JSON list of N, CA and C in Angstrom, two decimals:
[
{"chain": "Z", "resi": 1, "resn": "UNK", "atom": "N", "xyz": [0.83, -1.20, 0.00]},
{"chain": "Z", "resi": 1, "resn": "UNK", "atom": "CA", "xyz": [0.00, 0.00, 0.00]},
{"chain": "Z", "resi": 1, "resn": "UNK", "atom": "C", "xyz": [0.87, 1.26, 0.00]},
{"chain": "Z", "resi": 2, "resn": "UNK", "atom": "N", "xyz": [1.75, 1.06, 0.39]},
{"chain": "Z", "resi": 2, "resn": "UNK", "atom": "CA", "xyz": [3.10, 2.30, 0.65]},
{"chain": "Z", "resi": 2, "resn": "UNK", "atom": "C", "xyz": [3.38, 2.47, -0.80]},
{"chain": "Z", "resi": 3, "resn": "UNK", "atom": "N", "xyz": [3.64, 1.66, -1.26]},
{"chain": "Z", "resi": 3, "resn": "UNK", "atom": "CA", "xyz": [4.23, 1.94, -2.69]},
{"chain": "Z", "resi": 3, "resn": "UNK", "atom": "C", "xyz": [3.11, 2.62, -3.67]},
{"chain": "Z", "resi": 4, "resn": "UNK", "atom": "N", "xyz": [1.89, 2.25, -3.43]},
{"chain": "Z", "resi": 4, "resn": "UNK", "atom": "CA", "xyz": [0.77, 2.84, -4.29]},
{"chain": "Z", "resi": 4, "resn": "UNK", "atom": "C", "xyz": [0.53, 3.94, -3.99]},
{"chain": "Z", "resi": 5, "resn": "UNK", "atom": "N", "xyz": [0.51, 4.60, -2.75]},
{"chain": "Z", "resi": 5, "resn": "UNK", "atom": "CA", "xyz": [0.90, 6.54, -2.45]},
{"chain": "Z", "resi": 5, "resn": "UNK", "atom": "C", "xyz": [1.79, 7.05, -3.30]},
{"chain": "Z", "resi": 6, "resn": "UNK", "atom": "N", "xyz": [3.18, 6.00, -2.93]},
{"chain": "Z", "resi": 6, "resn": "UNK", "atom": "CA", "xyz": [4.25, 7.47, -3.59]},
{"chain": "Z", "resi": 6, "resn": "UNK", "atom": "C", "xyz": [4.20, 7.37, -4.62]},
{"chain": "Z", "resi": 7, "resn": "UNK", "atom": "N", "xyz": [3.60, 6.03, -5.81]},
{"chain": "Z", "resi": 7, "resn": "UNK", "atom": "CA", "xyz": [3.32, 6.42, -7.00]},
{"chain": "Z", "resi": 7, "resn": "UNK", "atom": "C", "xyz": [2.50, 7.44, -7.37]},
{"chain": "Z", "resi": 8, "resn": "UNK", "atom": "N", "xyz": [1.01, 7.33, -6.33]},
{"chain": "Z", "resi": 8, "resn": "UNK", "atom": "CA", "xyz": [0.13, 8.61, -6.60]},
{"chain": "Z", "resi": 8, "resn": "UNK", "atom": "C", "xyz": [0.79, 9.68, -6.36]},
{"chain": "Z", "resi": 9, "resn": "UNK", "atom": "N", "xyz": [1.85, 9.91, -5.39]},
{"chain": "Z", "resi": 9, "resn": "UNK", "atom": "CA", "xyz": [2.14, 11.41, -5.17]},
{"chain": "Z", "resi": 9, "resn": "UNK", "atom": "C", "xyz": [3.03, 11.81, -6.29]},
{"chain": "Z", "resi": 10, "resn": "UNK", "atom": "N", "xyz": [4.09, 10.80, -6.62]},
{"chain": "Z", "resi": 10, "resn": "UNK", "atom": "CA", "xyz": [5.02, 10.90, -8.17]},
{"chain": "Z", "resi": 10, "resn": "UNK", "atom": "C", "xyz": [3.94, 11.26, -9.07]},
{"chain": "Z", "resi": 11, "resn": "UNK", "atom": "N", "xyz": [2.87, 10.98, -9.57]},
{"chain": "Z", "resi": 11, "resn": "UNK", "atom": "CA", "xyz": [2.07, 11.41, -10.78]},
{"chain": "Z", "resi": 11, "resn": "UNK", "atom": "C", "xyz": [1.32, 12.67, -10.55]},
{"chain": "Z", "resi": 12, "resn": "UNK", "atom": "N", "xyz": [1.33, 13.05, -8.83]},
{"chain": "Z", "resi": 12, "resn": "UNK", "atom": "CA", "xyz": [0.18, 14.00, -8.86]},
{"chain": "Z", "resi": 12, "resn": "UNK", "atom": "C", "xyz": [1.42, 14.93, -8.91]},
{"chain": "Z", "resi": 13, "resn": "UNK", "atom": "N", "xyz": [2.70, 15.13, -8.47]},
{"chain": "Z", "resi": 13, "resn": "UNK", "atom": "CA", "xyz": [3.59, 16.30, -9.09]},
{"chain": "Z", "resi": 13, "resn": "UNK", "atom": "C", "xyz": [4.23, 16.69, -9.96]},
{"chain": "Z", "resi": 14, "resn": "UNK", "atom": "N", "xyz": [4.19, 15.82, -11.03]},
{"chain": "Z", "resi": 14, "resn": "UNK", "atom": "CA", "xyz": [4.33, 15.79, -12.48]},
{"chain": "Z", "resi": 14, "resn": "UNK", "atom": "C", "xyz": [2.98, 16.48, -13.01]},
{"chain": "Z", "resi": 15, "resn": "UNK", "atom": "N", "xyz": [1.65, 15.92, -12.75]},
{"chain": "Z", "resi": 15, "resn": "UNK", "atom": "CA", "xyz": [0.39, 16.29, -13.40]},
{"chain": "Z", "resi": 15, "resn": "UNK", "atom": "C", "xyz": [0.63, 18.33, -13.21]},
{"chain": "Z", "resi": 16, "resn": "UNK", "atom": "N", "xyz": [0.93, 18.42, -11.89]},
{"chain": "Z", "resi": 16, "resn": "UNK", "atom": "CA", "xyz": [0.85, 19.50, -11.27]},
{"chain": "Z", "resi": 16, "resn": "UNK", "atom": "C", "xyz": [1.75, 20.20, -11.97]},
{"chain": "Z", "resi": 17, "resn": "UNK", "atom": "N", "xyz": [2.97, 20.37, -12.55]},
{"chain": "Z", "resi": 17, "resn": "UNK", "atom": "CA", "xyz": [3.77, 20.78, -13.00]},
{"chain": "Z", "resi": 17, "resn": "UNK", "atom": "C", "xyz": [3.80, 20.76, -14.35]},
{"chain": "Z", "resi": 18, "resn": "UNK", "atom": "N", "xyz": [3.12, 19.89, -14.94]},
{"chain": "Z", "resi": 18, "resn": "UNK", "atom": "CA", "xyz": [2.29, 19.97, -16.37]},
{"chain": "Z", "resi": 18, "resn": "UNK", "atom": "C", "xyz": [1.35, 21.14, -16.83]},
{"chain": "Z", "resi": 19, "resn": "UNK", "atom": "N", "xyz": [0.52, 20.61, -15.26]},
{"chain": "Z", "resi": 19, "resn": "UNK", "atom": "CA", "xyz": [-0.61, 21.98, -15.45]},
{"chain": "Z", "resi": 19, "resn": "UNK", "atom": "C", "xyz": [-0.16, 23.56, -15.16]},
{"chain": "Z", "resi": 20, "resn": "UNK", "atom": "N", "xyz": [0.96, 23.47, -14.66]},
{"chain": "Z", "resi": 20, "resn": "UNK", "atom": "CA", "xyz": [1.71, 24.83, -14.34]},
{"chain": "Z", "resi": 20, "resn": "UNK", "atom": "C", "xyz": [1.95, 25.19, -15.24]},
{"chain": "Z", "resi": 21, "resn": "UNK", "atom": "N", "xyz": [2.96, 24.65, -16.34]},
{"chain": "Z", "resi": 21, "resn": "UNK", "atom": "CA", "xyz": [3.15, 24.95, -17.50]},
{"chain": "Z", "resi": 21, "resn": "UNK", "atom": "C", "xyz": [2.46, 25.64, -18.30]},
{"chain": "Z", "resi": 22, "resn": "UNK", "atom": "N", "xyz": [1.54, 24.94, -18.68]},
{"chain": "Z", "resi": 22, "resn": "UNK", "atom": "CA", "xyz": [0.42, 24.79, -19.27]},
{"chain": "Z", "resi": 22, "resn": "UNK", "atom": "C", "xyz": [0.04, 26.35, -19.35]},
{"chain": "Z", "resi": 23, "resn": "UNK", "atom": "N", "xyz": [-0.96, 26.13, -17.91]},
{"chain": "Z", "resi": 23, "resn": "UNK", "atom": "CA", "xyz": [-1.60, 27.59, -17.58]},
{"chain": "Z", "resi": 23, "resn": "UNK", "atom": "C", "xyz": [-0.31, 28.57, -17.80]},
{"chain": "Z", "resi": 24, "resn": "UNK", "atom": "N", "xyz": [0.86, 28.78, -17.50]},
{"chain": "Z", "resi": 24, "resn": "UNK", "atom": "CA", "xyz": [1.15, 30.41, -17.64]},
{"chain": "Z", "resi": 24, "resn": "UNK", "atom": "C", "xyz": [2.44, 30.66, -18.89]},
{"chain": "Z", "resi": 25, "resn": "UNK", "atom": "N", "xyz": [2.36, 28.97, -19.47]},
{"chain": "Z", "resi": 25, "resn": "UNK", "atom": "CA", "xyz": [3.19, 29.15, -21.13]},
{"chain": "Z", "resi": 25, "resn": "UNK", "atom": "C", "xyz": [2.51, 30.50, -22.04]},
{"chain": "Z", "resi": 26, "resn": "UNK", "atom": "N", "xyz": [3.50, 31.36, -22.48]},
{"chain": "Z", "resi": 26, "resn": "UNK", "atom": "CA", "xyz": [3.52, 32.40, -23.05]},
{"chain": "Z", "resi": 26, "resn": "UNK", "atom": "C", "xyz": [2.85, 31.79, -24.50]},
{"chain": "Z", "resi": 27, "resn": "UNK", "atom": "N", "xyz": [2.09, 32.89, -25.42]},
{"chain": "Z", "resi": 27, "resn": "UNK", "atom": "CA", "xyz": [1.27, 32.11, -26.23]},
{"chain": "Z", "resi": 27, "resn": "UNK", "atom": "C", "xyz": [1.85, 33.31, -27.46]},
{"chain": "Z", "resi": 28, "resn": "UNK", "atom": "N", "xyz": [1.72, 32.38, -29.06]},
{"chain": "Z", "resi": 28, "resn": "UNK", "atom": "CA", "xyz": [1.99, 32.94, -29.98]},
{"chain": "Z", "resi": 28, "resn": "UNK", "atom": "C", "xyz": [0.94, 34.61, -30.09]},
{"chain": "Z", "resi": 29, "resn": "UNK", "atom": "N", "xyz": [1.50, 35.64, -30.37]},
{"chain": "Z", "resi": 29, "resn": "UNK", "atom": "CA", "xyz": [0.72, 36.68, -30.93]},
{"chain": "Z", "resi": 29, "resn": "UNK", "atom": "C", "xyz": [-0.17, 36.22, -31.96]},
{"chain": "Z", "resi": 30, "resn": "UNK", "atom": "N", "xyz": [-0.59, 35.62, -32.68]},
{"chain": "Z", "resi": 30, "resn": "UNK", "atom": "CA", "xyz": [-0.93, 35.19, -33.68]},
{"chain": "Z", "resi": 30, "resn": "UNK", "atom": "C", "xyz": [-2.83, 34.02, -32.91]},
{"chain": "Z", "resi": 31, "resn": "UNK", "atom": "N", "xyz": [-2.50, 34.09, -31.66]},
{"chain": "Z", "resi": 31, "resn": "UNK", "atom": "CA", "xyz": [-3.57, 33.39, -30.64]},
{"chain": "Z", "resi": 31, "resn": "UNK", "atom": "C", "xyz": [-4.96, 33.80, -30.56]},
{"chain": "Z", "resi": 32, "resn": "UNK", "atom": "N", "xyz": [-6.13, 33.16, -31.07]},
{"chain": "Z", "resi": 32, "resn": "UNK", "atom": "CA", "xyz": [-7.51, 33.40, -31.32]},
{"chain": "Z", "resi": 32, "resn": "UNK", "atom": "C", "xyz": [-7.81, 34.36, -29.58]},
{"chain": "Z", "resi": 33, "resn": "UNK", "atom": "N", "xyz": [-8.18, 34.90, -29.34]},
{"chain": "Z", "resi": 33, "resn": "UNK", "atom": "CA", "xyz": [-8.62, 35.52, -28.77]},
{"chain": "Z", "resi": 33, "resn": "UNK", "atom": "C", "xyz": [-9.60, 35.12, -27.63]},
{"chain": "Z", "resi": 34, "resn": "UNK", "atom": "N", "xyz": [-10.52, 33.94, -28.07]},
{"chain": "Z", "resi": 34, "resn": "UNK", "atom": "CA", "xyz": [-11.19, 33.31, -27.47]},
{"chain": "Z", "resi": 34, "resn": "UNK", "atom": "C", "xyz": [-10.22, 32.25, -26.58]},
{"chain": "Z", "resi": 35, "resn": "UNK", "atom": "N", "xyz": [-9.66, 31.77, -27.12]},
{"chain": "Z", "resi": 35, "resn": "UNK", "atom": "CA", "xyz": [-8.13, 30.74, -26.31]},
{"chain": "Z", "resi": 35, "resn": "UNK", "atom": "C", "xyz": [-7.98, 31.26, -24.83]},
{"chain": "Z", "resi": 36, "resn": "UNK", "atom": "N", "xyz": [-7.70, 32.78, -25.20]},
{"chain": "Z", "resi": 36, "resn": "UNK", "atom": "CA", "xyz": [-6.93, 32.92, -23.89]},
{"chain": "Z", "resi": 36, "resn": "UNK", "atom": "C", "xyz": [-7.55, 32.77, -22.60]},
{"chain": "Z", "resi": 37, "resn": "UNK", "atom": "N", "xyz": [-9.44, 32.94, -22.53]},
{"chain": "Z", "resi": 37, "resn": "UNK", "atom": "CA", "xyz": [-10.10, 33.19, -22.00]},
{"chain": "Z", "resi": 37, "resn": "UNK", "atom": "C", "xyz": [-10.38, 31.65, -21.10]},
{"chain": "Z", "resi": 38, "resn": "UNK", "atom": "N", "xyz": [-9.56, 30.37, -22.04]},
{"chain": "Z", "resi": 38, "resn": "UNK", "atom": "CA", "xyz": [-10.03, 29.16, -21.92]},
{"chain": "Z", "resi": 38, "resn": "UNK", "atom": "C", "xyz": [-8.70, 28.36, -21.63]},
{"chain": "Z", "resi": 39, "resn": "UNK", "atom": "N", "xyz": [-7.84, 28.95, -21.88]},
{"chain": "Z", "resi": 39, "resn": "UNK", "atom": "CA", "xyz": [-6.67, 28.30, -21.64]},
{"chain": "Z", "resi": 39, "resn": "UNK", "atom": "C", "xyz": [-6.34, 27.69, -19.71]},
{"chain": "Z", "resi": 40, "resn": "UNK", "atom": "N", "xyz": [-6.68, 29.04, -19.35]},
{"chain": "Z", "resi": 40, "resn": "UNK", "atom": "CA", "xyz": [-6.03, 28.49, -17.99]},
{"chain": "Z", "resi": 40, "resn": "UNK", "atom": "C", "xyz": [-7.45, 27.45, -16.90]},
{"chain": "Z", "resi": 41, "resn": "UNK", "atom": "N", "xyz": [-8.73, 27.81, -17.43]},
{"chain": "Z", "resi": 41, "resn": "UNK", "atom": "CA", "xyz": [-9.52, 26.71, -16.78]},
{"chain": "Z", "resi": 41, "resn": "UNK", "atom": "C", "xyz": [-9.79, 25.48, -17.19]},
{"chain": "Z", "resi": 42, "resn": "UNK", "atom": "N", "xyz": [-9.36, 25.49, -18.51]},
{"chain": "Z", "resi": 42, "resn": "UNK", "atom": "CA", "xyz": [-9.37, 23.94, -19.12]},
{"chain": "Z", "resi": 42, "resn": "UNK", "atom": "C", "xyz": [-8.27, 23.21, -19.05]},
{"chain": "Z", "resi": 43, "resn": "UNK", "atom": "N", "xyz": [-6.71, 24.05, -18.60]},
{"chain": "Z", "resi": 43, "resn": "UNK", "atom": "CA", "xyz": [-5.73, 23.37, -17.76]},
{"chain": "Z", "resi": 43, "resn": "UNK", "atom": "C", "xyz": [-5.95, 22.82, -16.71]},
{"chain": "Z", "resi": 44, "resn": "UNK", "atom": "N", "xyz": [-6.65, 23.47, -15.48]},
{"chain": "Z", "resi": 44, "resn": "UNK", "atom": "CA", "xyz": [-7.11, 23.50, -14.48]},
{"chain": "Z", "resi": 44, "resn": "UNK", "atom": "C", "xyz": [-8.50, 21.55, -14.30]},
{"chain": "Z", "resi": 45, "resn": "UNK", "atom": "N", "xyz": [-9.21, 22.12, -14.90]},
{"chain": "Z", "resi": 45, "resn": "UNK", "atom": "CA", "xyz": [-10.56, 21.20, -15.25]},
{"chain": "Z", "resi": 45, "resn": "UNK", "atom": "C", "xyz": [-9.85, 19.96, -15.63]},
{"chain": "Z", "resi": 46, "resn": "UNK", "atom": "N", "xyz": [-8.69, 19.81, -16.43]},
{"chain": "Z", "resi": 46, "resn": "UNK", "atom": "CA", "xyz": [-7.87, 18.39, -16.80]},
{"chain": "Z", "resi": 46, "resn": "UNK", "atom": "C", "xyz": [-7.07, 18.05, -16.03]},
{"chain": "Z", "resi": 47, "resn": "UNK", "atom": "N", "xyz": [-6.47, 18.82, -14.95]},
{"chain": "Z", "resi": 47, "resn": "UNK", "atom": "CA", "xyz": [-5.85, 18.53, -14.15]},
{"chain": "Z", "resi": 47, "resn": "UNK", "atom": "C", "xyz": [-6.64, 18.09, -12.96]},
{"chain": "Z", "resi": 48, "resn": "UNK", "atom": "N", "xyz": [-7.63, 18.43, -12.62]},
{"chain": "Z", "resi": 48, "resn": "UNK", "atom": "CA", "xyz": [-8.81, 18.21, -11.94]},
{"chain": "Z", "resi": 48, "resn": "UNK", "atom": "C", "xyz": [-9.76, 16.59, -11.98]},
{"chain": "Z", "resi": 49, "resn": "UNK", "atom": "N", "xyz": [-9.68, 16.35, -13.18]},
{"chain": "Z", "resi": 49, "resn": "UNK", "atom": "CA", "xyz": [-10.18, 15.28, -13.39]},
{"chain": "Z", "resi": 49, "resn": "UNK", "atom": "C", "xyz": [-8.90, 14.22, -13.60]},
{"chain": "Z", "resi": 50, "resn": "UNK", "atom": "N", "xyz": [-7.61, 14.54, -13.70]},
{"chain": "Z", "resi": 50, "resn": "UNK", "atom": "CA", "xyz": [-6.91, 13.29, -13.76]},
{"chain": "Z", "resi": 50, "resn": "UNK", "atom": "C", "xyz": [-6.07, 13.10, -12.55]},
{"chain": "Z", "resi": 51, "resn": "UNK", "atom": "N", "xyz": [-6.63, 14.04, -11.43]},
{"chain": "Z", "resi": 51, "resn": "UNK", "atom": "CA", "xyz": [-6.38, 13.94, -9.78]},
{"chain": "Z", "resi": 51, "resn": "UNK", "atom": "C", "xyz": [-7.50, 12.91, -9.52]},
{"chain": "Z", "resi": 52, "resn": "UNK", "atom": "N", "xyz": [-8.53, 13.28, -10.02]},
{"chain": "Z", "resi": 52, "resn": "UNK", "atom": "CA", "xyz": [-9.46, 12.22, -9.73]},
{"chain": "Z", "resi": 52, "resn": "UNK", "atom": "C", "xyz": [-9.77, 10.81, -10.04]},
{"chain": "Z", "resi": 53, "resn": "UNK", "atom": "N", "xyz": [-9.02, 10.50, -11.18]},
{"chain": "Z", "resi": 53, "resn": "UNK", "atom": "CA", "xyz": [-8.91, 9.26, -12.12]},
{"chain": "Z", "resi": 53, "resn": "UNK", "atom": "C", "xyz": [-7.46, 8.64, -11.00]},
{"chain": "Z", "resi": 54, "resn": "UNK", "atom": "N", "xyz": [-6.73, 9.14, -10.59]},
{"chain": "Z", "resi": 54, "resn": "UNK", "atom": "CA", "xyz": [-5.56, 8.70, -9.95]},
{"chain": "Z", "resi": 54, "resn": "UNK", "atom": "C", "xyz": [-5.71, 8.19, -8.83]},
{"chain": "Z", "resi": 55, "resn": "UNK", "atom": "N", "xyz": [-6.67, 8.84, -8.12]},
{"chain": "Z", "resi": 55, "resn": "UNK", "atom": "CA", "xyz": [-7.37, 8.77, -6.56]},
{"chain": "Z", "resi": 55, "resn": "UNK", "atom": "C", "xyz": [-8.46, 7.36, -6.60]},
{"chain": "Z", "resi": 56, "resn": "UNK", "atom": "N", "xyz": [-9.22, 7.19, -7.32]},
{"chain": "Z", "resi": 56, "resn": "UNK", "atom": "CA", "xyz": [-9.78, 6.15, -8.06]},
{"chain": "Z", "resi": 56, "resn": "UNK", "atom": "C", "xyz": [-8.94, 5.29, -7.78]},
{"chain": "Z", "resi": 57, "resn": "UNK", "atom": "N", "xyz": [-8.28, 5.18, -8.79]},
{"chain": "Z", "resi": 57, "resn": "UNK", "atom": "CA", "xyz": [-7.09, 3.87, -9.45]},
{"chain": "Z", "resi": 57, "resn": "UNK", "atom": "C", "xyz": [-6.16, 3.78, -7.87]},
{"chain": "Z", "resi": 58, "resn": "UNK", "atom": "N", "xyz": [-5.94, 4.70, -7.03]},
{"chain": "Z", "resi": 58, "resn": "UNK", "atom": "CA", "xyz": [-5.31, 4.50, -5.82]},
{"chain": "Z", "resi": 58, "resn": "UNK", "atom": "C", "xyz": [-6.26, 3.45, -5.06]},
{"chain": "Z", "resi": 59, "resn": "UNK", "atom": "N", "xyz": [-7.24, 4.60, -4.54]},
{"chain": "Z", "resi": 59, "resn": "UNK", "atom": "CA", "xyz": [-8.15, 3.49, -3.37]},
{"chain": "Z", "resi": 59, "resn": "UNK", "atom": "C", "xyz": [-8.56, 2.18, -3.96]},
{"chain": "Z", "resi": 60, "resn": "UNK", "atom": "N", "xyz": [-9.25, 2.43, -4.71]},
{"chain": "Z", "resi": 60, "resn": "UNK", "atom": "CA", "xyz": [-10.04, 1.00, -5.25]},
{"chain": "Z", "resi": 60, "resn": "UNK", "atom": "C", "xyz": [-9.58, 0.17, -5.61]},
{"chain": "Z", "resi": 61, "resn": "UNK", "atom": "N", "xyz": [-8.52, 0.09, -6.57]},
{"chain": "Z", "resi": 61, "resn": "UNK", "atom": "CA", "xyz": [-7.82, -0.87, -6.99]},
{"chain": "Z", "resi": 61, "resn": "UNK", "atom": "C", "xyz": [-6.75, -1.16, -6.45]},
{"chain": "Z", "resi": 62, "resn": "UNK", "atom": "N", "xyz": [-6.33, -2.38, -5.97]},
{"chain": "Z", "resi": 62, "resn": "UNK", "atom": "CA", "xyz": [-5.31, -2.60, -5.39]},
{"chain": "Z", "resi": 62, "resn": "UNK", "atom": "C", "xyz": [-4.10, -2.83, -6.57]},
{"chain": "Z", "resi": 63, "resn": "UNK", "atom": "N", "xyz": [-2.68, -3.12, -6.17]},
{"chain": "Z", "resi": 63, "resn": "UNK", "atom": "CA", "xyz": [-1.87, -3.20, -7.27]},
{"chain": "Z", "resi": 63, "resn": "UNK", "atom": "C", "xyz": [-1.84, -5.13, -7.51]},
{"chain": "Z", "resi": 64, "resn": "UNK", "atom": "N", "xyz": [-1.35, -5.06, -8.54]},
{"chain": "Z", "resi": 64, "resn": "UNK", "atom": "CA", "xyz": [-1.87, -6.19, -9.22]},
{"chain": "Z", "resi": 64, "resn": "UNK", "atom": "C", "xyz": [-0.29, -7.21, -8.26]},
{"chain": "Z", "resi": 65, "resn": "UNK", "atom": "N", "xyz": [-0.44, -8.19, -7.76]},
{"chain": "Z", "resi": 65, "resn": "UNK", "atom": "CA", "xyz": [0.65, -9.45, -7.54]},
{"chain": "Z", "resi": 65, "resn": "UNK", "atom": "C", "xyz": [0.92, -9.98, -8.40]},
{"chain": "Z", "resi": 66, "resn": "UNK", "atom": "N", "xyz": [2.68, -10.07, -8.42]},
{"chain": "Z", "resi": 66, "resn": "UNK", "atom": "CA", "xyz": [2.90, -10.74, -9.39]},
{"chain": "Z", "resi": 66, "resn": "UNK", "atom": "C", "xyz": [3.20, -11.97, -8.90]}
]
């Protein structure tokens, strides 16, 4: 069970640092206008839901024996 945390915590600070990126990466001048308005909550909203897909796959499923 120890080992299935620090995997979750290894993926949730990668995810996190993805989504950092993400949200405050500098964007071409050339950028629809509507984007910008959507960029940083739909980083947010995916990062959101694959905290939740992880948390899932943590509790419920145990890791597989080999």
């Amino acid at each position: 069970m120890k080992r299935n945390w620090r995997k979750f915590f290894e993926r949730f600070f990668l995810a996190a640092a993805i989504a950092f990126v993400i949200a405050v990466a500098p964007l071409p001048v050339w950028t629809p206008g509507w984007f910008l308005y959507w960029q940083v909550p739909a980083a947010v909203f995916v990062f959101i839901v694959y905290i939740g897909k992880l948390l899932i796959d943590t509790i419920l499923f145990p890791p597989k024996k080999k």
